[in-house]
CSV table of N, CA and C in Angstrom, one decimal:
chain,number,residue,atom,x,y,z
A,199,UNK,N,94.0,79.5,94.4
A,199,UNK,CA,95.4,78.9,94.4
A,199,UNK,C,96.0,79.3,95.8
A,200,UNK,N,96.8,78.4,96.3
A,200,UNK,CA,97.5,78.6,97.5
A,200,UNK,C,98.9,78.0,97.5
A,201,UNK,N,99.9,78.7,98.0
A,201,UNK,CA,101.2,78.2,98.1
A,201,UNK,C,101.5,77.9,99.6
A,202,UNK,N,101.8,76.6,99.9
A,202,UNK,CA,101.9,76.2,101.2
A,202,UNK,C,103.3,75.6,101.5
A,203,UNK,N,103.7,75.8,102.8
A,203,UNK,CA,104.9,75.2,103.3
A,203,UNK,C,104.5,74.5,104.7
A,204,UNK,N,105.3,73.6,105.1
A,204,UNK,CA,105.0,73.0,106.4
A,204,UNK,C,105.2,74.1,107.5
A,205,UNK,N,104.4,74.0,108.5
A,205,UNK,CA,104.4,75.0,109.6
A,205,UNK,C,105.8,75.0,110.3
A,206,UNK,N,106.5,73.9,110.3
A,206,UNK,CA,107.8,73.8,110.9
A,206,UNK,C,108.9,74.4,110.0
A,207,UNK,N,108.6,74.8,108.8
A,207,UNK,CA,109.6,75.4,107.9
A,207,UNK,C,109.9,76.8,108.3
A,208,UNK,N,111.2,77.1,108.1
A,208,UNK,CA,111.7,78.5,108.4
A,208,UNK,C,111.2,79.5,107.3
A,209,UNK,N,110.7,79.0,106.2
A,209,UNK,CA,110.2,79.8,105.1
A,209,UNK,C,109.0,80.6,105.5
A,210,UNK,N,109.1,81.9,105.4
A,210,UNK,CA,108.0,82.8,105.9
A,210,UNK,C,107.4,83.7,104.7
A,211,UNK,N,108.2,83.7,103.6
A,211,UNK,CA,107.7,84.6,102.5
A,211,UNK,C,108.1,83.9,101.2
A,212,UNK,N,107.4,84.4,100.1
A,212,UNK,CA,107.7,83.8,98.8
A,212,UNK,C,109.1,84.0,98.4
A,213,UNK,N,109.7,85.2,98.7
A,213,UNK,CA,111.1,85.4,98.3
A,213,UNK,C,112.0,84.4,99.0
A,214,UNK,N,111.7,83.8,100.1
A,214,UNK,CA,112.5,82.8,100.7
A,214,UNK,C,112.4,81.5,100.0
A,215,UNK,N,111.6,81.4,99.0
A,215,UNK,CA,111.6,80.1,98.2
A,215,UNK,C,112.8,80.0,97.3
A,216,UNK,N,113.6,81.1,97.1
A,216,UNK,CA,114.8,81.0,96.3
A,216,UNK,C,115.7,79.9,96.8
A,217,UNK,N,116.1,79.0,95.9
A,217,UNK,CA,117.0,77.9,96.3
A,217,UNK,C,116.3,76.8,96.9
A,218,UNK,N,114.9,76.8,96.9
A,218,UNK,CA,114.2,75.7,97.5
A,218,UNK,C,113.5,74.8,96.4
A,219,UNK,N,112.9,73.7,96.8
A,219,UNK,CA,112.2,72.8,95.9
A,219,UNK,C,110.8,73.0,96.0
A,220,UNK,N,110.1,73.2,94.8
A,220,UNK,CA,108.7,73.4,94.7
A,220,UNK,C,108.0,72.4,93.9
A,221,UNK,N,106.8,72.1,94.3
A,221,UNK,CA,106.0,71.2,93.5
A,221,UNK,C,104.7,71.9,93.0
A,222,UNK,N,104.5,71.8,91.7
A,222,UNK,CA,103.3,72.3,91.0
A,222,UNK,C,102.5,71.1,90.6
A,223,UNK,N,101.3,71.3,90.2
A,223,UNK,CA,100.4,70.2,89.8
A,223,UNK,C,100.8,69.8,88.4
A,224,UNK,N,100.6,70.6,87.4
A,224,UNK,CA,101.0,70.4,86.0
A,224,UNK,C,101.0,71.7,85.3
A,225,UNK,N,101.6,71.8,84.1
A,225,UNK,CA,101.7,73.0,83.4
A,225,UNK,C,100.4,73.6,82.9
A,226,UNK,N,99.3,72.9,83.0
A,226,UNK,CA,98.0,73.4,82.6
A,226,UNK,C,97.1,73.6,83.7
A,227,UNK,N,97.6,73.5,84.9
A,227,UNK,CA,96.7,73.6,86.1
A,227,UNK,C,96.6,75.1,86.5
A,228,UNK,N,95.5,75.7,86.5
A,228,UNK,CA,95.3,77.1,86.8
A,228,UNK,C,95.7,77.4,88.2
A,229,UNK,N,95.2,76.7,89.2
A,229,UNK,CA,95.5,76.9,90.6
A,229,UNK,C,96.9,76.3,91.0
A,230,UNK,N,97.2,75.2,90.4
A,230,UNK,CA,98.4,74.4,90.7
A,230,UNK,C,99.6,74.8,90.0
A,231,UNK,N,99.5,75.9,89.1
A,231,UNK,CA,100.7,76.4,88.4
A,231,UNK,C,100.5,77.8,87.8
A,232,UNK,N,99.5,78.0,87.0
A,232,UNK,CA,99.5,79.2,86.2
A,232,UNK,C,99.3,80.5,87.1
A,233,UNK,N,98.3,80.5,88.0
A,233,UNK,CA,98.1,81.6,88.8
A,233,UNK,C,99.3,81.9,89.7
A,234,UNK,N,99.9,80.9,90.3
A,234,UNK,CA,101.2,81.1,91.1
A,234,UNK,C,102.3,81.7,90.2
A,235,UNK,N,102.4,81.1,89.0
A,235,UNK,CA,103.4,81.6,88.0
A,235,UNK,C,103.3,83.1,87.7
A,236,UNK,N,102.0,83.5,87.5
A,236,UNK,CA,101.8,85.0,87.3
A,236,UNK,C,102.3,85.8,88.5
A,237,UNK,N,101.9,85.3,89.7
A,237,UNK,CA,102.3,86.0,90.9
A,237,UNK,C,103.9,86.0,91.0
A,238,UNK,N,104.5,84.9,90.8
A,238,UNK,CA,106.0,84.9,90.8
A,238,UNK,C,106.6,85.9,89.9
A,239,UNK,N,106.0,85.9,88.7
A,239,UNK,CA,106.5,86.9,87.7
A,239,UNK,C,106.4,88.3,88.2
A,240,UNK,N,105.3,88.6,88.9
A,240,UNK,CA,105.0,90.0,89.4
A,240,UNK,C,106.1,90.3,90.5
A,241,UNK,N,106.5,89.3,91.3
A,241,UNK,CA,107.4,89.6,92.3
A,241,UNK,C,108.9,89.3,91.9
A,242,UNK,N,109.0,89.0,90.6
A,242,UNK,CA,110.3,88.8,90.0
A,242,UNK,C,111.0,87.5,90.5
A,243,UNK,N,110.3,86.4,90.7
A,243,UNK,CA,110.8,85.1,91.0
A,243,UNK,C,110.7,84.3,89.7
A,244,UNK,N,111.7,83.6,89.3
A,244,UNK,CA,111.7,82.8,88.1
A,244,UNK,C,112.1,81.4,88.4
A,245,UNK,N,111.7,80.5,87.5
A,245,UNK,CA,112.0,79.0,87.7
A,245,UNK,C,113.5,78.8,88.1
A,246,UNK,N,114.4,79.6,87.5
A,246,UNK,CA,115.8,79.4,87.7
A,246,UNK,C,116.2,79.8,89.1
A,247,UNK,N,115.3,80.5,89.8
A,247,UNK,CA,115.6,80.9,91.2
A,247,UNK,C,115.4,79.7,92.2
A,248,UNK,N,114.7,78.7,91.8
A,248,UNK,CA,114.5,77.6,92.6
A,248,UNK,C,115.5,76.5,92.5
A,249,UNK,N,115.7,75.7,93.5
A,249,UNK,CA,116.6,74.6,93.4
A,249,UNK,C,116.1,73.5,92.5
A,250,UNK,N,114.8,73.3,92.6
A,250,UNK,CA,114.1,72.3,91.7
A,250,UNK,C,112.6,72.7,91.6
A,251,UNK,N,112.1,72.4,90.4
A,251,UNK,CA,110.6,72.5,90.2
A,251,UNK,C,110.2,71.2,89.7
A,252,UNK,N,109.1,70.7,90.3
A,252,UNK,CA,108.6,69.4,90.0
A,252,UNK,C,107.1,69.5,89.7
A,253,UNK,N,106.7,68.8,88.6
A,253,UNK,CA,105.3,68.7,88.3
A,253,UNK,C,104.8,67.3,88.8
A,254,UNK,N,103.9,67.3,89.8
A,254,UNK,CA,103.5,66.1,90.5
A,254,UNK,C,102.4,65.3,89.7
A,255,UNK,N,101.6,66.0,88.9
A,255,UNK,CA,100.6,65.4,88.2
A,255,UNK,C,99.2,65.5,88.8
A,256,UNK,N,99.1,65.8,90.1
A,256,UNK,CA,97.8,66.0,90.8
A,256,UNK,C,98.0,66.8,92.1
A,257,UNK,N,96.9,67.4,92.5
A,257,UNK,CA,97.0,68.1,93.8
A,257,UNK,C,97.3,67.1,94.9
A,258,UNK,N,96.7,65.9,94.9
A,258,UNK,CA,97.0,65.0,96.0
A,258,UNK,C,98.5,64.5,96.0
A,259,UNK,N,99.1,64.4,94.8
A,259,UNK,CA,100.5,64.0,94.8
A,259,UNK,C,101.4,65.2,95.3
A,260,UNK,N,101.0,66.4,95.0
A,260,UNK,CA,101.8,67.5,95.6
A,260,UNK,C,101.7,67.5,97.1
A,261,UNK,N,100.5,67.3,97.6
A,261,UNK,CA,100.3,67.2,99.1
A,261,UNK,C,101.2,66.1,99.6
A,262,UNK,N,101.2,65.0,99.0
A,262,UNK,CA,102.1,63.9,99.5
A,262,UNK,C,103.6,64.2,99.4
A,263,UNK,N,104.0,64.9,98.4
A,263,UNK,CA,105.4,65.4,98.3
A,263,UNK,C,105.8,66.3,99.5
A,264,UNK,N,104.9,67.2,99.8
A,264,UNK,CA,105.1,68.1,101.0
A,264,UNK,C,105.1,67.3,102.3
A,265,UNK,N,104.2,66.4,102.4
A,265,UNK,CA,104.1,65.6,103.7
A,265,UNK,C,105.3,64.8,103.9
A,266,UNK,N,105.9,64.3,102.8
A,266,UNK,CA,107.1,63.4,102.9
A,266,UNK,C,108.4,64.2,102.9
A,267,UNK,N,108.3,65.5,102.8
A,267,UNK,CA,109.5,66.3,102.8
A,267,UNK,C,110.3,66.3,101.5
A,268,UNK,N,109.7,65.8,100.4
A,268,UNK,CA,110.4,65.8,99.1
A,268,UNK,C,110.5,67.2,98.5
A,269,UNK,N,109.6,68.1,98.9
A,269,UNK,CA,109.7,69.5,98.4
A,269,UNK,C,109.5,70.4,99.6
A,270,UNK,N,109.9,71.7,99.4
A,270,UNK,CA,109.7,72.7,100.5
A,270,UNK,C,108.4,73.4,100.4
A,271,UNK,N,107.8,73.5,99.2
A,271,UNK,CA,106.5,74.2,99.1
A,271,UNK,C,105.7,73.6,97.9
A,272,UNK,N,104.4,73.8,98.0
A,272,UNK,CA,103.5,73.3,96.9
A,272,UNK,C,102.5,74.4,96.6
A,273,UNK,N,102.1,74.3,95.3
A,273,UNK,CA,101.0,75.2,94.8
A,273,UNK,C,99.8,74.3,94.6
A,274,UNK,N,98.7,74.5,95.2
A,274,UNK,CA,97.5,73.7,95.1
A,274,UNK,C,96.3,74.6,95.1
A,275,UNK,N,95.1,73.9,94.9
A,275,UNK,CA,93.9,74.7,94.9
A,275,UNK,C,93.4,75.0,96.3
A,276,UNK,N,92.7,76.0,96.5
A,276,UNK,CA,92.0,76.3,97.7
A,276,UNK,C,90.7,77.0,97.3
A,277,UNK,N,89.6,76.6,98.0
A,277,UNK,CA,88.3,77.2,97.8
A,277,UNK,C,88.1,78.4,98.7
A,278,UNK,N,89.1,79.1,99.1
A,278,UNK,CA,89.0,80.3,99.9
A,278,UNK,C,90.4,80.6,100.5
A,279,UNK,N,90.4,81.5,101.4
A,279,UNK,CA,91.7,82.0,102.0
A,279,UNK,C,92.1,81.1,103.2
A,280,UNK,N,91.2,80.3,103.7
A,280,UNK,CA,91.5,79.4,104.8
A,280,UNK,C,92.1,78.1,104.4
A,281,UNK,N,93.1,77.7,105.1
A,281,UNK,CA,93.8,76.4,104.8
A,281,UNK,C,92.8,75.2,104.8
A,282,UNK,N,91.8,75.3,105.7
A,282,UNK,CA,90.8,74.2,105.8
A,282,UNK,C,90.1,74.0,104.5
A,283,UNK,N,90.1,75.0,103.6
A,283,UNK,CA,89.4,74.9,102.3
A,283,UNK,C,90.4,74.5,101.2
A,284,UNK,N,91.6,74.0,101.5
A,284,UNK,CA,92.6,73.8,100.5
A,284,UNK,C,92.7,72.3,100.2
A,285,UNK,N,93.4,72.0,99.1
A,285,UNK,CA,93.7,70.7,98.7
A,285,UNK,C,94.5,69.9,99.7
A,286,UNK,N,95.3,70.7,100.5
A,286,UNK,CA,96.1,70.0,101.5
A,286,UNK,C,95.2,69.3,102.5
A,287,UNK,N,94.2,70.0,103.0
A,287,UNK,CA,93.4,69.4,104.1
A,287,UNK,C,92.5,68.3,103.4
A,288,UNK,N,92.2,68.5,102.2
A,288,UNK,CA,91.4,67.4,101.5
A,288,UNK,C,92.2,66.1,101.3
A,289,UNK,N,93.5,66.2,101.0
A,289,UNK,CA,94.3,65.1,100.6
A,289,UNK,C,95.3,64.6,101.6
A,290,UNK,N,95.7,65.4,102.5
A,290,UNK,CA,96.8,65.0,103.4
A,290,UNK,C,96.3,63.9,104.4
A,291,UNK,N,97.2,63.0,104.6
A,291,UNK,CA,96.9,61.8,105.5
A,291,UNK,C,97.4,62.1,106.9
A,292,UNK,N,98.0,63.2,107.2
A,292,UNK,CA,98.5,63.5,108.5
A,292,UNK,C,97.4,63.9,109.5
A,293,UNK,N,97.6,63.7,110.7
A,293,UNK,CA,96.7,64.0,111.7
A,293,UNK,C,96.6,65.6,111.8
A,294,UNK,N,95.4,66.1,111.9
A,294,UNK,CA,95.1,67.6,111.9
A,294,UNK,C,95.9,68.3,110.8
A,295,UNK,N,95.6,68.0,109.6
A,295,UNK,CA,96.3,68.6,108.5
A,295,UNK,C,96.3,70.2,108.5
A,296,UNK,N,95.2,70.7,109.0
A,296,UNK,CA,95.1,72.2,109.0
A,296,UNK,C,96.2,72.8,109.9
A,297,UNK,N,96.6,72.1,110.9
A,297,UNK,CA,97.7,72.6,111.8
A,297,UNK,C,99.1,72.3,111.3
A,298,UNK,N,99.2,71.6,110.2
A,298,UNK,CA,100.5,71.2,109.7
A,298,UNK,C,101.2,72.1,108.7
A,299,UNK,N,100.4,73.0,108.1
A,299,UNK,CA,101.0,73.9,107.0
A,299,UNK,C,100.7,75.3,107.3
A,300,UNK,N,101.4,76.2,106.6
A,300,UNK,CA,101.2,77.6,106.6
A,300,UNK,C,101.1,78.1,105.2
A,301,UNK,N,100.2,79.0,104.9
A,301,UNK,CA,100.0,79.6,103.6
A,301,UNK,C,101.0,80.8,103.4
A,302,UNK,N,101.7,80.8,102.4
A,302,UNK,CA,102.6,81.9,102.0
A,302,UNK,C,101.9,82.9,101.2
A,303,UNK,N,100.9,82.4,100.4
A,303,UNK,CA,100.2,83.3,99.4
A,303,UNK,C,98.9,82.6,99.0
A,304,UNK,N,97.9,83.4,98.8
A,304,UNK,CA,96.6,82.9,98.3
A,304,UNK,C,96.2,83.8,97.2
A,305,UNK,N,95.8,83.3,96.1
A,305,UNK,CA,95.4,84.1,94.9
A,305,UNK,C,94.0,84.7,95.1
A,306,UNK,N,93.7,85.6,94.3
A,306,UNK,CA,92.3,86.1,94.2
A,306,UNK,C,91.5,84.9,93.7
A,307,UNK,N,90.2,85.0,93.8
A,307,UNK,CA,89.3,83.8,93.4
A,307,UNK,C,89.5,83.6,91.9
A,308,UNK,N,89.5,82.3,91.6
A,308,UNK,CA,89.6,81.9,90.2
A,308,UNK,C,88.2,81.4,89.7
A,309,UNK,N,87.7,81.9,88.6
A,309,UNK,CA,86.4,81.5,88.2
A,309,UNK,C,86.4,80.0,87.9
A,310,UNK,N,85.4,79.3,88.4
A,310,UNK,CA,85.3,77.8,88.2
A,310,UNK,C,84.8,77.5,86.8
A,311,UNK,N,84.7,76.2,86.5
A,311,UNK,CA,84.3,75.7,85.2
A,311,UNK,C,82.9,76.1,84.9
A,312,UNK,N,82.7,76.7,83.7
A,312,UNK,CA,81.4,77.2,83.4
A,312,UNK,C,80.6,76.1,82.5
A,313,UNK,N,79.3,76.2,82.6
A,313,UNK,CA,78.5,75.5,81.6
A,313,UNK,C,78.3,76.6,80.5
A,314,UNK,N,78.6,76.3,79.3
A,314,UNK,CA,78.5,77.2,78.2
A,314,UNK,C,77.6,76.8,77.1
A,315,UNK,N,77.1,77.7,76.3
A,315,UNK,CA,76.4,77.4,75.1
A,315,UNK,C,77.1,78.2,74.0
A,316,UNK,N,77.0,77.7,72.8
A,316,UNK,CA,77.6,78.5,71.7
A,316,UNK,C,76.8,79.8,71.5
A,317,UNK,N,77.4,80.8,70.9
A,317,UNK,CA,76.8,82.0,70.7
A,317,UNK,C,75.6,81.9,69.7
A,318,UNK,N,75.8,81.1,68.7
A,318,UNK,CA,74.7,80.9,67.7
A,318,UNK,C,73.5,80.2,68.4
A,319,UNK,N,73.7,79.3,69.3
A,319,UNK,CA,72.6,78.7,70.0
A,319,UNK,C,71.9,79.7,70.9
A,320,UNK,N,72.7,80.5,71.6
A,320,UNK,CA,72.1,81.5,72.5
A,320,UNK,C,71.3,82.5,71.6
A,321,UNK,N,71.9,82.9,70.5
A,321,UNK,CA,71.2,83.9,69.6
A,321,UNK,C,69.8,83.4,69.1
A,322,UNK,N,69.8,82.1,68.8
A,322,UNK,CA,68.6,81.5,68.3
A,322,UNK,C,67.6,81.1,69.4
A,323,UNK,N,68.1,80.8,70.6
A,323,UNK,CA,67.2,80.3,71.7
A,323,UNK,C,67.6,81.0,73.0
A,324,UNK,N,67.5,82.3,73.1
A,324,UNK,CA,67.9,83.0,74.4
A,324,UNK,C,67.0,82.6,75.6
A,325,UNK,N,65.7,82.5,75.3
A,325,UNK,CA,64.8,82.2,76.4
A,325,UNK,C,65.1,80.8,76.9
A,326,UNK,N,65.2,79.8,76.0
A,326,UNK,CA,65.5,78.4,76.4
A,326,UNK,C,66.9,78.4,77.2
A,327,UNK,N,67.8,79.1,76.7
A,327,UNK,CA,69.2,79.1,77.4
A,327,UNK,C,69.0,79.6,78.8
A,328,UNK,N,68.3,80.7,79.0
A,328,UNK,CA,68.1,81.2,80.4
A,328,UNK,C,67.2,80.2,81.2
A,329,UNK,N,66.2,79.6,80.6
A,329,UNK,CA,65.4,78.7,81.4
A,329,UNK,C,66.3,77.5,81.9
A,330,UNK,N,67.1,77.0,81.0
A,330,UNK,CA,68.0,75.9,81.4
A,330,UNK,C,69.0,76.3,82.5
A,331,UNK,N,69.5,77.4,82.3
A,331,UNK,CA,70.5,77.9,83.3
A,331,UNK,C,69.8,78.0,84.7
A,332,UNK,N,68.7,78.7,84.7
A,332,UNK,CA,68.0,78.8,86.0
A,332,UNK,C,67.4,77.5,86.6
A,333,UNK,N,67.1,76.6,85.7
A,333,UNK,CA,66.6,75.3,86.1
A,333,UNK,C,67.7,74.5,86.8
A,334,UNK,N,68.9,74.6,86.2
A,334,UNK,CA,70.1,73.9,86.8
A,334,UNK,C,70.4,74.5,88.2
A,335,UNK,N,70.4,75.8,88.3
A,335,UNK,CA,70.6,76.5,89.6
A,335,UNK,C,69.6,76.1,90.6
A,336,UNK,N,68.3,76.1,90.2
A,336,UNK,CA,67.2,75.7,91.1
A,336,UNK,C,67.3,74.2,91.6
A,337,UNK,N,67.6,73.3,90.7
A,337,UNK,CA,67.7,71.9,91.0
A,337,UNK,C,68.7,71.7,92.1
A,338,UNK,N,69.9,72.3,91.9
A,338,UNK,CA,71.0,72.1,92.9
A,338,UNK,C,70.6,72.8,94.2
A,339,UNK,N,70.0,74.0,94.1
A,339,UNK,CA,69.6,74.7,95.4
A,339,UNK,C,68.7,74.0,96.2
A,340,UNK,N,67.8,73.2,95.6
A,340,UNK,CA,66.8,72.4,96.3
A,340,UNK,C,67.3,71.1,96.9
A,341,UNK,N,68.5,70.7,96.5
A,341,UNK,CA,69.0,69.4,97.0
A,341,UNK,C,69.3,69.6,98.5
A,342,UNK,N,68.9,68.6,99.3
A,342,UNK,CA,69.1,68.7,100.8
A,342,UNK,C,70.6,68.3,101.0
A,343,UNK,N,71.1,67.3,100.3
A,343,UNK,CA,72.5,66.9,100.5
A,343,UNK,C,73.3,67.3,99.2
A,344,UNK,N,74.1,68.3,99.4
A,344,UNK,CA,74.9,68.7,98.2
A,344,UNK,C,76.2,68.0,98.0
A,345,UNK,N,76.5,67.0,98.8
A,345,UNK,CA,77.7,66.3,98.7
A,345,UNK,C,78.0,65.7,97.3
A,346,UNK,N,76.9,65.0,96.8
A,346,UNK,CA,77.1,64.4,95.5
A,346,UNK,C,77.4,65.4,94.4
A,347,UNK,N,76.7,66.5,94.4
A,347,UNK,CA,77.0,67.6,93.4
A,347,UNK,C,78.4,68.2,93.6
A,348,UNK,N,78.8,68.3,94.9
A,348,UNK,CA,80.1,68.9,95.2
A,348,UNK,C,81.2,67.9,94.7
A,349,UNK,N,81.0,66.6,94.9
A,349,UNK,CA,81.9,65.6,94.4
A,349,UNK,C,82.0,65.6,92.9
A,350,UNK,N,80.8,65.8,92.2
A,350,UNK,CA,80.8,65.7,90.8
A,350,UNK,C,81.4,66.9,90.1
A,351,UNK,N,81.0,68.1,90.5
A,351,UNK,CA,81.5,69.3,89.9
A,351,UNK,C,82.4,70.2,90.7
A,352,UNK,N,82.7,69.7,91.9
A,352,UNK,CA,83.6,70.5,92.7
A,352,UNK,C,83.1,71.8,93.3
A,353,UNK,N,81.8,71.9,93.3
A,353,UNK,CA,81.2,73.1,93.9
A,353,UNK,C,79.9,72.8,94.6
A,354,UNK,N,79.4,73.6,95.5
A,354,UNK,CA,78.2,73.4,96.2
A,354,UNK,C,77.0,73.8,95.4
A,355,UNK,N,77.2,74.5,94.4
A,355,UNK,CA,76.0,75.0,93.6
A,355,UNK,C,76.5,75.8,92.4
A,356,UNK,N,75.5,76.3,91.7
A,356,UNK,CA,75.7,77.1,90.5
A,356,UNK,C,75.2,78.5,90.6
A,357,UNK,N,75.9,79.4,89.9
A,357,UNK,CA,75.4,80.8,89.9
A,357,UNK,C,75.5,81.3,88.5
A,358,UNK,N,74.7,82.2,88.1
A,358,UNK,CA,74.8,82.8,86.8
A,358,UNK,C,76.2,83.5,86.7
A,359,UNK,N,76.7,83.5,85.5
A,359,UNK,CA,78.0,84.1,85.3
A,359,UNK,C,78.0,84.8,83.9
A,360,UNK,N,78.9,85.8,83.9
A,360,UNK,CA,79.0,86.5,82.6
A,360,UNK,C,80.4,86.3,82.1
A,361,UNK,N,80.7,86.7,80.9
A,361,UNK,CA,82.0,86.5,80.3
A,361,UNK,C,83.0,87.4,81.0
A,362,UNK,N,82.6,88.5,81.6
A,362,UNK,CA,83.5,89.4,82.3
A,362,UNK,C,84.1,88.8,83.5
A,363,UNK,N,83.4,87.9,84.1
A,363,UNK,CA,84.0,87.2,85.3
A,363,UNK,C,85.2,86.4,85.0
A,364,UNK,N,85.4,86.1,83.7
A,364,UNK,CA,86.6,85.3,83.3
A,364,UNK,C,87.7,86.2,82.8
A,365,UNK,N,87.5,87.5,82.9
A,365,UNK,CA,88.6,88.5,82.5
A,365,UNK,C,89.9,88.2,83.2
A,366,UNK,N,89.9,87.8,84.5
A,366,UNK,CA,91.2,87.5,85.2
A,366,UNK,C,91.9,86.3,84.5
A,367,UNK,N,91.2,85.4,84.0
A,367,UNK,CA,91.8,84.2,83.3
A,367,UNK,C,92.4,84.7,82.0
A,368,UNK,N,91.7,85.6,81.3
A,368,UNK,CA,92.2,86.1,80.0
A,368,UNK,C,93.5,86.9,80.3
A,369,UNK,N,93.5,87.7,81.4
A,369,UNK,CA,94.7,88.4,81.8
A,369,UNK,C,95.8,87.5,82.0
A,370,UNK,N,95.6,86.4,82.7
A,370,UNK,CA,96.6,85.4,83.0
A,370,UNK,C,97.2,84.9,81.7
A,371,UNK,N,96.3,84.5,80.8
A,371,UNK,CA,96.7,84.0,79.5
A,371,UNK,C,97.6,85.0,78.8
A,372,UNK,N,97.2,86.3,78.8
A,372,UNK,CA,98.0,87.3,78.2
A,372,UNK,C,99.3,87.5,78.9
A,373,UNK,N,99.3,87.6,80.2
A,373,UNK,CA,100.5,87.8,81.0
A,373,UNK,C,101.6,86.7,80.7
A,374,UNK,N,101.1,85.4,80.6
A,374,UNK,CA,102.0,84.3,80.4
A,374,UNK,C,102.2,84.0,78.9
A,375,UNK,N,101.6,84.8,78.0
A,375,UNK,CA,101.7,84.6,76.6
A,375,UNK,C,101.4,83.1,76.2
A,376,UNK,N,100.3,82.6,76.7
A,376,UNK,CA,99.9,81.2,76.5
A,376,UNK,C,99.2,81.1,75.1
A,377,UNK,N,99.4,80.0,74.5
A,377,UNK,CA,98.8,79.7,73.2
A,377,UNK,C,97.6,78.8,73.5
A,378,UNK,N,96.4,79.3,73.3
A,378,UNK,CA,95.2,78.5,73.5
A,378,UNK,C,94.9,77.6,72.3
A,379,UNK,N,94.5,76.4,72.6
A,379,UNK,CA,94.2,75.4,71.5
A,379,UNK,C,92.7,75.1,71.6
């Protein structure tokens, strides 16, 4: 997750967002709302501190709102700490988008979407589960052009994961007192 402002903005810190207009993606977006919300909570910034909070509905719409000056800051995804890895560079239609914005904050990495199996399936077929997992990883690793897989799943490849790697998400859920359905 990344919170961005235009480079021409006088806003240099998150605290300076008080009294400003912010765009988030939607209330269920991890990078476009929930992770930033946890961080705001830690630094004692609340929704009432902002002039306006808008939910754009998508990362691309948030980018458009910032480009058109409808908001002062946006929260969007980023696949790293560099602006060039952000939703802004992916969706902005301005010339040299990387040079148009400044990051005020970048979250720690957010675990991506997992491929999961039910525990009872794993218990019954542990070997098959591992074979499938490593087959998926190998297939993608052997692709010469990873663009299609990146477009499809939003990642360049797969890696084995454990439930522990999702502890930061669980902590976010607990911190925000979210009800999971």
